[in-house]
């Protein structure tokens, strides 16, 4: 439709130049004024001519009448003036012919706005905290982040996907103590990150118990104390000072955790370009702290070093604790400066839960105050919470549901159904993986990212809702039609009916939806587009016979429309991290 909008806009610009004088309005300005009428009977595009009254010094009715008489094109069946509106209808056959030939010639790049050429985007997403559970709260950052990466790649940006692992901090002191007390190498080698989490949970409980006992029967206000807490702090500072034994343990903990995360990433088809985690920035923070101090931006508040953000109605941004240790914002500032130097980004995107919105607003402001002129290239993309109904479906660790369990559950369920139909175990597994994982991703990305989601496994896996399996099934249907009739067909001049025409219009809408998804950092725009396209294709499929169509010209057009749908669906599914198996 975008191409249609641009085309109509330049026709109108020409008609204005001919009838009212040149250089009054550009085609781009006119394209922005064109609207899609809510009632399709009015036309496919409309120009509200009151928007031109000022520049053309005529009434909307006069303008609409003049333009209606001055515009004609083979792709348009009607250009009518109605009450100061210019209503434009497309001629279904030539319109569809052009759309399908665009799709054929552009193939995998059909829909790309090509806005990113020569530009670099850095995306910070997923970023779990080592030795803490990788749970469903991370689904959002992982799939929204990756989908945004794919969308930017599609638009031509060079993309750098960064997994900013939470691989540093006092939790490692605790983990080292816990491992030395209760841990065992082979158990962890076998059980992986789950065993680390167990140790971490255990030491936290023990510390809390010690602290509670330490104030029992003591006067109110007695400070809490825990031996294990002290030991943990000691081990962490040994680690900070480069103690060999602790460093080796830390590296091992990180590796064990990464190995586990990789399994989930592999299911999702995610690869990162960098795993530089928080630990990498330890020696990069002092320079930024120095800069803040030299610029007079640091204030001492109760012993801590802070940047006051009163003027911007935000709480202070903490840079150093009383004991001089650095904090989450300090690290993020150092990391942004490093990434700007390393990648020269045109945009840096951070995908995290909305709970961190204030953190990002604060340190973005600090970067601005520090005089970095790229502060406005930093973008925080937040998302809402996820909960799960019917929690018994998933294995629980403490109170959280692990991401890998959510995926395994979905895969196992699809596997059961697949096995009934297909005896080949290996093939079943592959299908079950792409359908099961896809179902979860699709379900999650169906909603605006800020919406809080209550996950329902049954709904996600259903084949007859607006689900991932339904979308993949529709794609497989286009494949099986094309397998039967071949895909080398071009649109002919055979007159098209309502369903073919509606399908062509939906195909034409793809480029615009991509622009919107990118502008709003909103993969759900693509998910909803997929549903529109599936609905239009399935209506066409049920109403119009393809293989058995008696009119050969019409048959060719229908095959070409099916091949175009196949192409666009494949691209769109890919952009939301979904696979498109040819058979289901
Ligand atoms: N590791 C953090 C967490 O799990 C997320 C990191 C987000 N990225 C960033 N640059 N702060 O909450």
Coordinates of C-alpha atoms in Angstrom, one line a residue, residues 194-424:
X194 CA 20.1 -25.5 38.4
X195 CA 22.6 -26.8 40.9
X196 CA 24.2 -23.3 41.1
X197 CA 20.8 -21.8 41.7
X198 CA 20.2 -24.4 44.5
X199 CA 23.4 -23.3 46.2
X200 CA 22.5 -19.7 45.8
X201 CA 19.1 -20.2 47.2
X202 CA 20.5 -22.2 50.1
X203 CA 23.1 -19.6 51.2
X204 CA 20.6 -16.8 51.0
X205 CA 18.2 -18.7 53.3
X206 CA 21.0 -19.5 55.7
X207 CA 22.2 -15.9 55.8
X208 CA 18.7 -14.7 56.5
X209 CA 18.3 -17.3 59.3
X210 CA 21.6 -16.2 60.8
X211 CA 20.6 -12.6 60.6
X212 CA 17.2 -13.3 62.3
X213 CA 18.9 -15.3 65.1
X214 CA 21.4 -12.5 65.6
X215 CA 18.7 -10.0 66.7
X216 CA 16.5 -12.5 68.6
X217 CA 15.8 -11.3 72.1
X218 CA 18.0 -8.2 71.5
X219 CA 16.8 -4.7 71.9
X220 CA 15.2 -3.1 68.8
X221 CA 17.7 -1.4 66.5
X222 CA 20.5 -4.0 67.0
X223 CA 22.2 -4.5 63.7
X224 CA 21.7 -7.8 62.0
X225 CA 24.7 -10.0 61.6
X226 CA 25.6 -13.2 59.6
X227 CA 28.9 -15.1 59.6
X228 CA 28.1 -16.4 56.2
X229 CA 27.3 -12.9 55.0
X230 CA 30.7 -11.7 56.2
X231 CA 32.4 -14.7 54.6
X232 CA 30.7 -14.0 51.3
X233 CA 31.8 -10.3 51.2
X234 CA 35.3 -11.5 51.9
X235 CA 35.3 -14.0 49.1
X236 CA 33.9 -11.4 46.7
X237 CA 36.6 -8.9 47.6
X238 CA 39.2 -11.6 47.1
X239 CA 37.7 -12.2 43.7
X240 CA 37.8 -8.5 42.9
X241 CA 41.5 -8.5 43.8
X242 CA 42.2 -11.3 41.4
X243 CA 42.5 -14.3 43.7
X244 CA 43.4 -17.2 41.4
X245 CA 41.2 -19.8 43.0
X246 CA 38.1 -17.6 43.2
X247 CA 38.6 -16.3 39.6
X248 CA 38.7 -19.9 38.4
X249 CA 35.5 -20.7 40.3
X250 CA 33.8 -17.6 38.9
X251 CA 34.8 -18.4 35.3
X252 CA 33.5 -21.9 35.8
X253 CA 30.2 -20.7 37.2
X254 CA 29.8 -18.3 34.2
X255 CA 30.6 -21.1 31.7
X256 CA 28.2 -23.5 33.3
X257 CA 25.4 -20.9 33.2
X258 CA 26.2 -19.9 29.6
X259 CA 26.0 -23.4 28.4
X260 CA 22.5 -23.7 29.8
X261 CA 21.4 -20.4 28.3
X262 CA 22.8 -21.4 24.9
X263 CA 20.3 -24.3 24.8
X264 CA 17.4 -21.9 25.0
X265 CA 19.0 -19.5 22.5
X266 CA 19.5 -22.3 20.1
X267 CA 15.8 -23.3 20.2
X268 CA 15.0 -19.7 19.4
X269 CA 17.6 -19.4 16.7
X270 CA 19.4 -16.6 18.6
X271 CA 23.1 -15.9 18.4
X272 CA 24.8 -13.0 20.1
X273 CA 27.7 -11.0 18.7
X274 CA 29.1 -10.2 22.1
X275 CA 28.8 -11.7 25.6
X276 CA 30.7 -8.9 27.3
X277 CA 29.0 -8.9 30.6
X278 CA 29.1 -6.6 33.6
X279 CA 32.5 -7.9 34.7
X280 CA 34.1 -6.6 31.6
X281 CA 33.4 -3.0 32.6
X282 CA 35.1 -3.1 36.0
X283 CA 38.2 -1.3 34.9
X284 CA 36.2 1.1 32.6
X285 CA 34.2 2.7 35.4
X286 CA 36.9 4.7 37.2
X287 CA 37.5 7.0 34.2
X288 CA 33.8 7.8 34.1
X289 CA 33.6 8.4 37.8
X290 CA 36.6 10.7 37.4
X291 CA 34.9 12.6 34.6
X292 CA 31.7 13.0 36.7
X293 CA 33.8 14.3 39.6
X294 CA 35.8 16.7 37.5
X295 CA 32.7 18.1 35.9
X296 CA 31.3 18.8 39.4
X297 CA 28.4 16.5 38.8
X298 CA 29.0 14.3 41.8
X299 CA 27.5 15.1 45.2
X300 CA 28.2 13.3 48.5
X301 CA 24.9 12.1 50.0
X302 CA 25.2 10.3 53.3
X303 CA 28.6 9.1 52.2
X304 CA 27.5 7.9 48.8
X305 CA 28.4 9.6 45.6
X306 CA 25.3 10.6 43.6
X307 CA 24.2 12.8 40.7
X308 CA 21.3 15.0 41.7
X309 CA 18.4 14.8 39.2
X310 CA 15.9 17.0 41.1
X311 CA 15.6 19.3 38.2
X312 CA 14.3 16.5 36.1
X313 CA 12.0 15.2 38.7
X314 CA 13.9 12.0 39.2
X315 CA 15.5 10.5 42.3
X316 CA 19.3 10.8 42.6
X317 CA 21.4 8.5 40.4
X318 CA 23.7 6.4 42.6
X319 CA 27.3 6.2 41.3
X320 CA 29.3 5.0 44.3
X321 CA 28.2 3.4 47.5
X322 CA 29.5 4.6 50.9
X323 CA 32.3 2.0 50.7
X324 CA 33.3 3.2 47.2
X325 CA 31.9 0.3 45.3
X326 CA 30.2 0.9 42.0
X327 CA 26.6 0.4 41.1
X328 CA 24.3 -0.7 38.3
X329 CA 24.1 2.8 36.7
X330 CA 27.9 3.3 37.0
X331 CA 28.4 0.1 35.0
X332 CA 25.8 1.0 32.4
X333 CA 27.4 4.4 31.8
X334 CA 30.8 2.9 31.3
X335 CA 29.4 0.2 29.0
X336 CA 27.6 2.8 26.8
X337 CA 30.8 4.9 26.5
X338 CA 32.8 1.7 25.6
X339 CA 30.2 0.6 23.0
X340 CA 30.1 4.0 21.4
X341 CA 33.8 3.8 21.0
X342 CA 33.8 0.2 19.8
X343 CA 30.9 0.2 17.4
X344 CA 30.2 3.9 16.7
X345 CA 26.5 3.2 17.0
X346 CA 23.7 5.3 15.5
X347 CA 21.4 3.9 18.0
X348 CA 21.7 1.8 21.2
X349 CA 18.6 -0.2 22.2
X350 CA 18.1 -1.7 25.7
X351 CA 15.3 -4.1 26.2
X352 CA 14.3 -4.7 29.8
X353 CA 11.2 -5.0 31.9
X354 CA 9.4 -1.7 32.6
X355 CA 10.5 -2.1 36.3
X356 CA 13.9 -0.7 35.1
X357 CA 12.5 2.3 33.3
X358 CA 13.6 4.8 36.0
X359 CA 17.1 3.3 36.0
X360 CA 17.5 3.9 32.3
X361 CA 15.9 7.4 32.4
X362 CA 18.3 8.3 35.2
X363 CA 21.5 7.2 33.6
X364 CA 20.6 8.4 30.2
X365 CA 20.2 11.9 31.8
X366 CA 23.6 11.5 33.5
X367 CA 25.2 10.7 30.1
X368 CA 23.6 13.8 28.7
X369 CA 24.9 15.9 31.6
X370 CA 28.4 14.5 31.0
X371 CA 28.3 16.2 27.6
X372 CA 28.2 13.0 25.5
X373 CA 26.5 14.3 22.4
X374 CA 25.1 10.8 21.6
X375 CA 22.9 10.7 24.6
X376 CA 19.8 11.0 22.4
X377 CA 20.8 7.8 20.6
X378 CA 20.1 5.7 23.7
X379 CA 16.7 4.0 23.6
X380 CA 15.1 2.1 26.4
X381 CA 12.4 -0.4 25.2
X382 CA 10.4 -1.6 28.2
X383 CA 7.8 -4.4 28.5
X384 CA 5.1 -5.5 30.9
X385 CA 5.0 -8.5 33.3
X386 CA 4.3 -12.2 32.5
X387 CA 2.4 -14.5 34.7
X388 CA 1.3 -18.1 34.1
X389 CA -2.1 -19.5 34.8
X390 CA -2.1 -23.2 35.6
X391 CA 1.3 -23.1 37.1
X392 CA 1.3 -26.8 37.6
X393 CA 2.2 -27.1 33.9
X394 CA 5.7 -26.1 34.7
X395 CA 8.4 -27.2 37.0
X396 CA 9.0 -24.7 39.7
X397 CA 12.2 -23.6 41.2
X398 CA 11.3 -21.6 44.2
X399 CA 8.7 -19.3 43.0
X400 CA 9.8 -18.8 39.4
X401 CA 9.1 -20.7 36.2
X402 CA 12.2 -21.4 34.2
X403 CA 12.2 -20.4 30.5
X404 CA 13.5 -23.8 29.5
X405 CA 10.7 -25.6 31.3
X406 CA 8.1 -23.5 29.5
X407 CA 9.6 -24.4 26.2
X408 CA 10.1 -28.1 27.1
X409 CA 6.5 -28.3 28.2
X410 CA 5.3 -26.8 24.9
X411 CA 7.6 -29.1 22.9
X412 CA 6.4 -32.2 24.8
X413 CA 2.8 -31.4 24.1
X414 CA 3.3 -30.9 20.4
X415 CA 5.4 -34.0 20.3
X416 CA 2.5 -36.1 21.6
X417 CA 0.2 -34.9 18.9
X418 CA 2.9 -35.2 16.2
X419 CA 3.7 -38.8 17.1
X420 CA 0.1 -39.8 16.4
X421 CA 0.4 -38.6 12.9
X422 CA 4.0 -39.2 12.0
X423 CA 6.0 -42.3 13.0
X424 CA 9.4 -40.8 12.3

